[in-house]
PDB file of C-alpha atoms in Angstrom:
ATOM      1  CA  MET C 678     105.813 195.762 131.125  1.00  0.00           C
ATOM      2  CA  ALA C 679     103.558 198.776 130.597  1.00  0.00           C
ATOM      3  CA  LYS C 680     100.282 198.104 128.788  1.00  0.00           C
ATOM      4  CA  PHE C 681      99.276 200.525 126.073  1.00  0.00           C
ATOM      5  CA  GLU C 682      95.875 201.330 124.665  1.00  0.00           C
ATOM      6  CA  ILE C 683      94.969 200.986 120.992  1.00  0.00           C
ATOM      7  CA  LYS C 684      91.967 203.090 120.017  1.00  0.00           C
ATOM      8  CA  ASP C 685      90.615 203.223 116.462  1.00  0.00           C
ATOM      9  CA  GLY C 686      93.920 201.872 115.156  1.00  0.00           C
ATOM     10  CA  VAL C 687      96.000 204.435 117.075  1.00  0.00           C
ATOM     11  CA  ALA C 688      98.477 203.338 119.736  1.00  0.00           C
ATOM     12  CA  ILE C 689      98.272 205.722 122.658  1.00  0.00           C
ATOM     13  CA  ILE C 690     101.394 205.747 124.788  1.00  0.00           C
ATOM     14  CA  PRO C 691     100.947 207.846 127.941  1.00  0.00           C
ATOM     15  CA  GLU C 692     103.197 210.797 128.869  1.00  0.00           C
ATOM     16  CA  GLY C 693     105.894 209.737 131.283  1.00  0.00           C
ATOM     17  CA  THR C 694     106.578 206.423 129.520  1.00  0.00           C
ATOM     18  CA  GLU C 695     110.352 206.021 129.136  1.00  0.00           C
ATOM     19  CA  HIS C 696     110.604 202.702 127.336  1.00  0.00           C
ATOM     20  CA  ILE C 697     108.390 200.978 124.778  1.00  0.00           C
ATOM     21  CA  GLY C 698     108.956 197.389 125.806  1.00  0.00           C
ATOM     22  CA  ASN C 699     110.021 194.379 123.783  1.00  0.00           C
ATOM     23  CA  LYS C 700     107.132 193.079 121.643  1.00  0.00           C
ATOM     24  CA  ALA C 701     104.848 195.839 122.998  1.00  0.00           C
ATOM     25  CA  PHE C 702     102.780 195.876 119.763  1.00  0.00           C
ATOM     26  CA  TYR C 703     104.024 192.581 118.307  1.00  0.00           C
ATOM     27  CA  ILE C 704     102.057 191.714 115.127  1.00  0.00           C
ATOM     28  CA  CYS C 705      99.252 194.242 115.811  1.00  0.00           C
ATOM     29  CA  SER C 706      97.866 194.124 112.269  1.00  0.00           C
ATOM     30  CA  GLY C 707      95.126 196.679 113.008  1.00  0.00           C
ATOM     31  CA  LEU C 708      97.555 199.354 114.183  1.00  0.00           C
ATOM     32  CA  THR C 709      97.704 202.284 111.721  1.00  0.00           C
ATOM     33  CA  SER C 710      99.499 205.023 113.664  1.00  0.00           C
ATOM     34  CA  VAL C 711     101.291 205.643 116.925  1.00  0.00           C
ATOM     35  CA  GLU C 712     101.821 208.680 119.113  1.00  0.00           C
ATOM     36  CA  ILE C 713     105.150 208.477 120.934  1.00  0.00           C
ATOM     37  CA  PRO C 714     105.556 211.063 123.723  1.00  0.00           C
ATOM     38  CA  ASN C 715     108.767 213.035 124.404  1.00  0.00           C
ATOM     39  CA  SER C 716     109.395 211.038 127.564  1.00  0.00           C
ATOM     40  CA  VAL C 717     110.332 207.879 125.610  1.00  0.00           C
ATOM     41  CA  THR C 718     114.088 207.239 125.393  1.00  0.00           C
ATOM     42  CA  SER C 719     114.138 203.774 123.822  1.00  0.00           C
ATOM     43  CA  ILE C 720     112.019 201.593 121.537  1.00  0.00           C
ATOM     44  CA  GLY C 721     112.432 197.936 122.467  1.00  0.00           C
ATOM     45  CA  GLU C 722     113.173 194.820 120.453  1.00  0.00           C
ATOM     46  CA  TYR C 723     110.323 193.747 118.151  1.00  0.00           C
ATOM     47  CA  ALA C 724     108.207 196.611 119.603  1.00  0.00           C
ATOM     48  CA  PHE C 725     106.240 197.126 116.359  1.00  0.00           C
ATOM     49  CA  PHE C 726     107.225 193.869 114.637  1.00  0.00           C
ATOM     50  CA  TYR C 727     105.015 193.121 111.624  1.00  0.00           C
ATOM     51  CA  CYS C 728     102.512 195.926 112.308  1.00  0.00           C
ATOM     52  CA  GLU C 729     101.682 195.846 108.595  1.00  0.00           C
ATOM     53  CA  GLY C 730      98.995 198.550 108.817  1.00  0.00           C
ATOM     54  CA  LEU C 731     101.353 201.151 110.286  1.00  0.00           C
ATOM     55  CA  THR C 732     101.954 203.822 107.605  1.00  0.00           C
ATOM     56  CA  SER C 733     104.003 206.492 109.362  1.00  0.00           C
ATOM     57  CA  VAL C 734     105.774 207.081 112.630  1.00  0.00           C
ATOM     58  CA  GLU C 735     107.319 210.176 114.172  1.00  0.00           C
ATOM     59  CA  ILE C 736     110.056 209.379 116.635  1.00  0.00           C
ATOM     60  CA  PRO C 737     110.560 212.181 119.193  1.00  0.00           C
ATOM     61  CA  ASN C 738     114.022 213.606 119.845  1.00  0.00           C
ATOM     62  CA  SER C 739     114.047 212.105 123.320  1.00  0.00           C
ATOM     63  CA  VAL C 740     114.690 208.643 121.825  1.00  0.00           C
ATOM     64  CA  THR C 741     118.333 207.536 121.831  1.00  0.00           C
ATOM     65  CA  SER C 742     117.943 203.868 120.934  1.00  0.00           C
ATOM     66  CA  ILE C 743     115.886 201.951 118.352  1.00  0.00           C
ATOM     67  CA  GLU C 744     116.462 198.335 119.217  1.00  0.00           C
ATOM     68  CA  GLU C 745     116.680 195.096 117.222  1.00  0.00           C
ATOM     69  CA  GLU C 746     113.809 194.416 114.788  1.00  0.00           C
ATOM     70  CA  ALA C 747     111.799 197.314 116.327  1.00  0.00           C
ATOM     71  CA  PHE C 748     109.902 198.081 113.092  1.00  0.00           C
ATOM     72  CA  SER C 749     110.793 194.942 111.128  1.00  0.00           C
ATOM     73  CA  GLY C 750     108.084 193.807 108.714  1.00  0.00           C
ATOM     74  CA  CYS C 751     106.089 197.058 108.852  1.00  0.00           C
ATOM     75  CA  LYS C 752     105.305 196.743 105.136  1.00  0.00           C
ATOM     76  CA  GLY C 753     102.911 199.697 105.039  1.00  0.00           C
ATOM     77  CA  LEU C 754     105.389 202.148 106.565  1.00  0.00           C
ATOM     78  CA  THR C 755     106.132 204.813 103.938  1.00  0.00           C
ATOM     79  CA  SER C 756     108.044 207.372 105.981  1.00  0.00           C
ATOM     80  CA  VAL C 757     110.000 207.576 109.191  1.00  0.00           C
ATOM     81  CA  GLU C 758     111.867 210.489 110.698  1.00  0.00           C
ATOM     82  CA  ILE C 759     114.842 209.505 112.820  1.00  0.00           C
ATOM     83  CA  PRO C 760     115.848 212.388 115.111  1.00  0.00           C
ATOM     84  CA  ASN C 761     119.392 213.539 115.958  1.00  0.00           C
ATOM     85  CA  SER C 762     119.012 212.147 119.459  1.00  0.00           C
ATOM     86  CA  VAL C 763     119.241 208.546 118.169  1.00  0.00           C
ATOM     87  CA  THR C 764     122.735 207.098 118.558  1.00  0.00           C
ATOM     88  CA  SER C 765     121.955 203.410 118.143  1.00  0.00           C
ATOM     89  CA  ILE C 766     119.863 201.533 115.556  1.00  0.00           C
ATOM     90  CA  GLY C 767     119.678 197.808 116.233  1.00  0.00           C
ATOM     91  CA  LYS C 768     120.012 194.834 113.910  1.00  0.00           C
ATOM     92  CA  GLY C 769     117.154 194.597 111.417  1.00  0.00           C
ATOM     93  CA  ALA C 770     115.363 197.614 112.923  1.00  0.00           C
ATOM     94  CA  PHE C 771     113.600 198.444 109.631  1.00  0.00           C
ATOM     95  CA  ARG C 772     114.090 195.132 107.826  1.00  0.00           C
ATOM     96  CA  GLY C 773     111.332 194.330 105.335  1.00  0.00           C
ATOM     97  CA  CYS C 774     109.721 197.792 105.420  1.00  0.00           C
ATOM     98  CA  GLU C 775     108.839 197.447 101.735  1.00  0.00           C
ATOM     99  CA  GLY C 776     106.885 200.724 101.499  1.00  0.00           C
ATOM    100  CA  LEU C 777     109.683 202.914 102.855  1.00  0.00           C
ATOM    101  CA  THR C 778     110.904 205.126  99.990  1.00  0.00           C
ATOM    102  CA  SER C 779     113.551 207.330 101.568  1.00  0.00           C
ATOM    103  CA  VAL C 780     115.397 207.641 104.823  1.00  0.00           C
ATOM    104  CA  GLU C 781     117.762 210.189 106.313  1.00  0.00           C
ATOM    105  CA  ILE C 782     120.086 208.850 108.955  1.00  0.00           C
ATOM    106  CA  PRO C 783     120.980 211.535 111.530  1.00  0.00           C
ATOM    107  CA  ASN C 784     124.581 212.531 112.235  1.00  0.00           C
ATOM    108  CA  SER C 785     124.311 211.190 115.769  1.00  0.00           C
ATOM    109  CA  VAL C 786     124.546 207.624 114.386  1.00  0.00           C
ATOM    110  CA  THR C 787     128.053 206.177 114.015  1.00  0.00           C
ATOM    111  CA  SER C 788     127.270 202.802 112.470  1.00  0.00           C
ATOM    112  CA  ILE C 789     124.536 201.228 110.338  1.00  0.00           C
ATOM    113  CA  GLY C 790     124.005 197.818 111.857  1.00  0.00           C
ATOM    114  CA  GLU C 791     123.433 194.409 110.344  1.00  0.00           C
ATOM    115  CA  GLU C 792     120.315 194.072 108.171  1.00  0.00           C
ATOM    116  CA  THR C 793     119.035 197.514 109.256  1.00  0.00           C
ATOM    117  CA  PHE C 794     117.250 198.172 105.946  1.00  0.00           C
ATOM    118  CA  ARG C 795     117.423 194.702 104.401  1.00  0.00           C
ATOM    119  CA  TYR C 796     114.525 193.942 102.016  1.00  0.00           C
ATOM    120  CA  CYS C 797     113.351 197.587 101.966  1.00  0.00           C
ATOM    121  CA  GLU C 798     112.484 197.123  98.295  1.00  0.00           C
ATOM    122  CA  GLY C 799     110.799 200.520  97.873  1.00  0.00           C
ATOM    123  CA  LEU C 800     113.772 202.480  99.188  1.00  0.00           C
ATOM    124  CA  THR C 801     115.107 204.675  96.376  1.00  0.00           C
ATOM    125  CA  SER C 802     117.510 206.961  98.210  1.00  0.00           C
ATOM    126  CA  VAL C 803     119.377 207.091 101.473  1.00  0.00           C
ATOM    127  CA  VAL C 804     121.438 209.842 103.083  1.00  0.00           C
ATOM    128  CA  ILE C 805     124.351 208.554 105.138  1.00  0.00           C
ATOM    129  CA  PRO C 806     125.918 211.249 107.348  1.00  0.00           C
ATOM    130  CA  ASN C 807     129.656 211.707 107.835  1.00  0.00           C
ATOM    131  CA  SER C 808     129.366 210.503 111.419  1.00  0.00           C
ATOM    132  CA  VAL C 809     128.981 206.904 110.177  1.00  0.00           C
ATOM    133  CA  THR C 810     132.181 204.857 110.178  1.00  0.00           C
ATOM    134  CA  SER C 811     130.830 201.431 109.241  1.00  0.00           C
ATOM    135  CA  ILE C 812     128.055 199.926 107.119  1.00  0.00           C
ATOM    136  CA  GLY C 813     127.164 196.549 108.573  1.00  0.00           C
ATOM    137  CA  LYS C 814     126.579 193.122 107.089  1.00  0.00           C
ATOM    138  CA  SER C 815     123.526 193.031 104.782  1.00  0.00           C
ATOM    139  CA  ALA C 816     122.588 196.606 105.839  1.00  0.00           C
ATOM    140  CA  PHE C 817     120.923 197.374 102.483  1.00  0.00           C
ATOM    141  CA  GLN C 818     120.757 193.864 101.028  1.00  0.00           C
ATOM    142  CA  TYR C 819     118.006 193.420  98.430  1.00  0.00           C
ATOM    143  CA  CYS C 820     116.956 197.074  98.472  1.00  0.00           C
ATOM    144  CA  SER C 821     116.160 196.536  94.803  1.00  0.00           C
ATOM    145  CA  GLY C 822     114.727 200.033  94.263  1.00  0.00           C
ATOM    146  CA  LEU C 823     117.815 201.854  95.558  1.00  0.00           C
ATOM    147  CA  ILE C 824     119.082 204.071  92.736  1.00  0.00           C
ATOM    148  CA  SER C 825     121.883 205.992  94.380  1.00  0.00           C
ATOM    149  CA  VAL C 826     123.841 206.068  97.593  1.00  0.00           C
ATOM    150  CA  GLU C 827     126.541 208.460  98.693  1.00  0.00           C
ATOM    151  CA  ILE C 828     129.043 206.951 101.073  1.00  0.00           C
ATOM    152  CA  PRO C 829     130.773 209.674 103.113  1.00  0.00           C
ATOM    153  CA  ASN C 830     134.516 209.974 103.768  1.00  0.00           C
ATOM    154  CA  SER C 831     134.024 208.892 107.369  1.00  0.00           C
ATOM    155  CA  VAL C 832     133.181 205.272 106.410  1.00  0.00           C
ATOM    156  CA  THR C 833     136.089 202.854 106.801  1.00  0.00           C
ATOM    157  CA  SER C 834     134.344 199.513 106.278  1.00  0.00           C
ATOM    158  CA  ILE C 835     131.531 198.136 104.108  1.00  0.00           C
ATOM    159  CA  GLY C 836     130.281 194.828 105.477  1.00  0.00           C
ATOM    160  CA  MET C 837     129.592 191.494 103.819  1.00  0.00           C
ATOM    161  CA  SER C 838     126.584 191.618 101.445  1.00  0.00           C
ATOM    162  CA  ALA C 839     125.975 195.269 102.445  1.00  0.00           C
ATOM    163  CA  PHE C 840     124.475 196.219  99.055  1.00  0.00           C
ATOM    164  CA  MET C 841     123.929 192.744  97.614  1.00  0.00           C
ATOM    165  CA  GLY C 842     120.955 192.570  95.232  1.00  0.00           C
ATOM    166  CA  CYS C 843     120.528 196.349  94.911  1.00  0.00           C
ATOM    167  CA  GLU C 844     119.609 195.915  91.251  1.00  0.00           C
ATOM    168  CA  GLY C 845     118.612 199.560  90.685  1.00  0.00           C
ATOM    169  CA  LEU C 846     121.951 200.940  91.837  1.00  0.00           C
ATOM    170  CA  THR C 847     123.725 202.375  88.787  1.00  0.00           C
ATOM    171  CA  SER C 848     126.682 204.083  90.401  1.00  0.00           C
ATOM    172  CA  VAL C 849     128.430 204.195  93.718  1.00  0.00           C
ATOM    173  CA  VAL C 850     131.319 206.340  94.895  1.00  0.00           C
ATOM    174  CA  ILE C 851     133.491 204.524  97.419  1.00  0.00           C
ATOM    175  CA  PRO C 852     135.573 207.112  99.313  1.00  0.00           C
ATOM    176  CA  ASN C 853     139.295 206.836 100.026  1.00  0.00           C
ATOM    177  CA  SER C 854     138.562 206.368 103.721  1.00  0.00           C
ATOM    178  CA  VAL C 855     137.274 202.823 103.045  1.00  0.00           C
ATOM    179  CA  THR C 856     139.869 200.158 103.818  1.00  0.00           C
ATOM    180  CA  SER C 857     137.643 197.084 103.900  1.00  0.00           C
ATOM    181  CA  ILE C 858     134.915 195.854 101.521  1.00  0.00           C
ATOM    182  CA  GLY C 859     133.307 192.565 102.557  1.00  0.00           C
ATOM    183  CA  LYS C 860     132.480 189.453 100.558  1.00  0.00           C
ATOM    184  CA  TYR C 861     129.436 189.798  98.270  1.00  0.00           C
ATOM    185  CA  ALA C 862     129.240 193.536  99.164  1.00  0.00           C
ATOM    186  CA  PHE C 863     127.982 194.539  95.700  1.00  0.00           C
ATOM    187  CA  CYS C 864     127.068 191.102  94.355  1.00  0.00           C
ATOM    188  CA  LYS C 865     124.003 191.073  92.054  1.00  0.00           C
ATOM    189  CA  CYS C 866     124.013 194.872  91.634  1.00  0.00           C
ATOM    190  CA  LYS C 867     122.885 194.339  88.056  1.00  0.00           C
ATOM    191  CA  GLY C 868     122.530 198.037  87.196  1.00  0.00           C
ATOM    192  CA  LEU C 869     126.033 199.030  88.328  1.00  0.00           C
ATOM    193  CA  THR C 870     128.068 200.186  85.314  1.00  0.00           C
ATOM    194  CA  SER C 871     131.391 201.289  86.759  1.00  0.00           C
ATOM    195  CA  VAL C 872     133.310 201.225  90.009  1.00  0.00           C
ATOM    196  CA  GLU C 873     136.536 202.724  91.289  1.00  0.00           C
ATOM    197  CA  ILE C 874     138.160 201.008  94.258  1.00  0.00           C
ATOM    198  CA  PRO C 875     139.752 203.491  96.700  1.00  0.00           C
ATOM    199  CA  ASN C 876     143.461 203.522  97.556  1.00  0.00           C
ATOM    200  CA  GLY C 877     143.018 202.293 101.113  1.00  0.00           C
ATOM    201  CA  VAL C 878     141.670 198.863 100.122  1.00  0.00           C
ATOM    202  CA  THR C 879     144.267 196.080 100.167  1.00  0.00           C
ATOM    203  CA  ARG C 880     142.093 193.129  99.120  1.00  0.00           C
ATOM    204  CA  ILE C 881     139.001 192.632  96.993  1.00  0.00           C
ATOM    205  CA  GLU C 882     137.151 189.825  98.717  1.00  0.00           C
ATOM    206  CA  GLU C 883     135.509 186.752  97.205  1.00  0.00           C
ATOM    207  CA  HIS C 884     132.406 187.415  95.070  1.00  0.00           C
ATOM    208  CA  THR C 885     132.447 191.171  95.843  1.00  0.00           C
ATOM    209  CA  PHE C 886     131.133 192.152  92.399  1.00  0.00           C
ATOM    210  CA  GLN C 887     129.794 188.793  91.207  1.00  0.00           C
ATOM    211  CA  ASP C 888     126.770 188.975  88.858  1.00  0.00           C
ATOM    212  CA  CYS C 889     127.137 192.718  88.243  1.00  0.00           C
ATOM    213  CA  SER C 890     126.019 192.082  84.676  1.00  0.00           C
ATOM    214  CA  SER C 891     126.107 195.753  83.543  1.00  0.00           C
ATOM    215  CA  LEU C 892     129.574 196.524  84.915  1.00  0.00           C
ATOM    216  CA  THR C 893     131.773 197.706  82.049  1.00  0.00           C
ATOM    217  CA  SER C 894     134.918 199.014  83.757  1.00  0.00           C
ATOM    218  CA  VAL C 895     136.800 198.666  87.020  1.00  0.00           C
ATOM    219  CA  VAL C 896     139.793 200.622  88.330  1.00  0.00           C
ATOM    220  CA  ILE C 897     141.870 198.780  90.933  1.00  0.00           C
ATOM    221  CA  PRO C 898     144.482 200.878  92.797  1.00  0.00           C
ATOM    222  CA  ASN C 899     148.097 200.050  93.724  1.00  0.00           C
ATOM    223  CA  SER C 900     147.111 199.334  97.318  1.00  0.00           C
ATOM    224  CA  VAL C 901     145.284 196.129  96.335  1.00  0.00           C
ATOM    225  CA  THR C 902     147.555 193.118  96.768  1.00  0.00           C
ATOM    226  CA  SER C 903     145.053 190.289  96.272  1.00  0.00           C
ATOM    227  CA  ILE C 904     141.716 189.565  94.602  1.00  0.00           C
ATOM    228  CA  GLY C 905     139.457 186.813  95.937  1.00  0.00           C
ATOM    229  CA  LYS C 906     137.823 183.951  94.079  1.00  0.00           C
ATOM    230  CA  GLY C 907     134.836 184.952  91.978  1.00  0.00           C
ATOM    231  CA  ALA C 908     135.257 188.680  92.643  1.00  0.00           C
ATOM    232  CA  PHE C 909     134.102 189.481  89.087  1.00  0.00           C
ATOM    233  CA  SER C 910     132.319 186.246  88.125  1.00  0.00           C
ATOM    234  CA  ASN C 911     129.467 186.639  85.614  1.00  0.00           C
ATOM    235  CA  CYS C 912     130.274 190.306  84.970  1.00  0.00           C
ATOM    236  CA  GLU C 913     129.415 189.639  81.341  1.00  0.00           C
ATOM    237  CA  SER C 914     129.566 193.294  80.183  1.00  0.00           C
ATOM    238  CA  LEU C 915     133.031 193.967  81.612  1.00  0.00           C
ATOM    239  CA  LYS C 916     135.204 195.478  78.880  1.00  0.00           C
ATOM    240  CA  GLU C 917     138.262 196.747  80.720  1.00  0.00           C
ATOM    241  CA  ILE C 918     139.988 196.442  84.054  1.00  0.00           C
ATOM    242  CA  THR C 919     142.817 198.671  85.249  1.00  0.00           C
ATOM    243  CA  VAL C 920     145.351 197.121  87.651  1.00  0.00           C
ATOM    244  CA  SER C 921     148.878 197.859  88.891  1.00  0.00           C
ATOM    245  CA  SER C 922     150.146 194.399  87.951  1.00  0.00           C
ATOM    246  CA  GLU C 923     148.813 191.626  85.741  1.00  0.00           C
ATOM    247  CA  ASN C 924     149.930 189.148  88.436  1.00  0.00           C
ATOM    248  CA  LEU C 925     146.986 190.307  90.547  1.00  0.00           C
ATOM    249  CA  LEU C 926     144.608 188.674  88.089  1.00  0.00           C
ATOM    250  CA  GLU C 927     146.141 185.210  88.350  1.00  0.00           C
ATOM    251  CA  GLY C 928     143.352 182.777  89.159  1.00  0.00           C
ATOM    252  CA  VAL C 929     140.682 185.466  88.740  1.00  0.00           C
ATOM    253  CA  LYS C 930     137.980 184.452  86.276  1.00  0.00           C
ATOM    254  CA  LEU C 931     137.153 187.278  83.853  1.00  0.00           C
ATOM    255  CA  PRO C 932     134.776 187.357  80.869  1.00  0.00           C
ATOM    256  CA  GLU C 933     136.343 186.750  77.451  1.00  0.00           C
ATOM    257  CA  GLY C 934     137.756 189.776  75.670  1.00  0.00           C
ATOM    258  CA  VAL C 935     138.362 191.930  78.747  1.00  0.00           C
ATOM    259  CA  LYS C 936     141.071 194.509  78.129  1.00  0.00           C
ATOM    260  CA  VAL C 937     143.616 194.619  80.944  1.00  0.00           C
ATOM    261  CA  ILE C 938     145.237 198.025  81.421  1.00  0.00           C
ATOM    262  CA  ILE C 939     148.405 198.171  83.526  1.00  0.00           C
ATOM    263  CA  ALA C 940     148.518 201.466  85.393  1.00  0.00           C
ATOM    264  CA  SER C 941     151.875 203.173  85.450  1.00  0.00           C
TER     265      SER C 941
END
């Protein structure tokens, strides 16, 4: 494994380096910035894990892979630019980067992996390109500052707990391309006021919208044939729900006084 110099808080990675190895700067609390040369093609697992003093990083467009937990726990990181060369972002790559406020995912990326931005509490906006086809399990879980997210028409699946605990999220548009929404996907999204399920979805999984305490209305399309246990549990503000058949709601616990509208 190549050894890199840290001088006055700056990580100096020499020209010609192709790979920043696993745990290269593991828990280097005094690290404040890093200069990554254009020769680097991959950033290894846990490479900058819990470098809490790191505030910004510029990833050159030679990099194609950001591996598992590469920047996890970099709480001081406020901005990161991911270039179009990156095709793969590993599990938990930016997990717990509490200071990160916005991120733009390049259109070279086809999937947002598990826990990629989990616990990024300062994240207020995210741009997902139309190259992305799947949003992984817990990808944005507990991003409590996230206000809005636009899911493009290319996305076909939203993983389990993908947006769980995103309390600042007030609205979300789920495109018709989505056929699968995982368990707990929007659970505890306490600011969410309305949601329209797209036509491609056949089942609303267990606890999908549980504890969405501000949710007032839901439109469920004809394509949905079953609704899982607790899908709308503790949605205390829910006033109306539109479904194709009242039979769909058998065994589904709803707050008292909810108006059920049968779509023609």
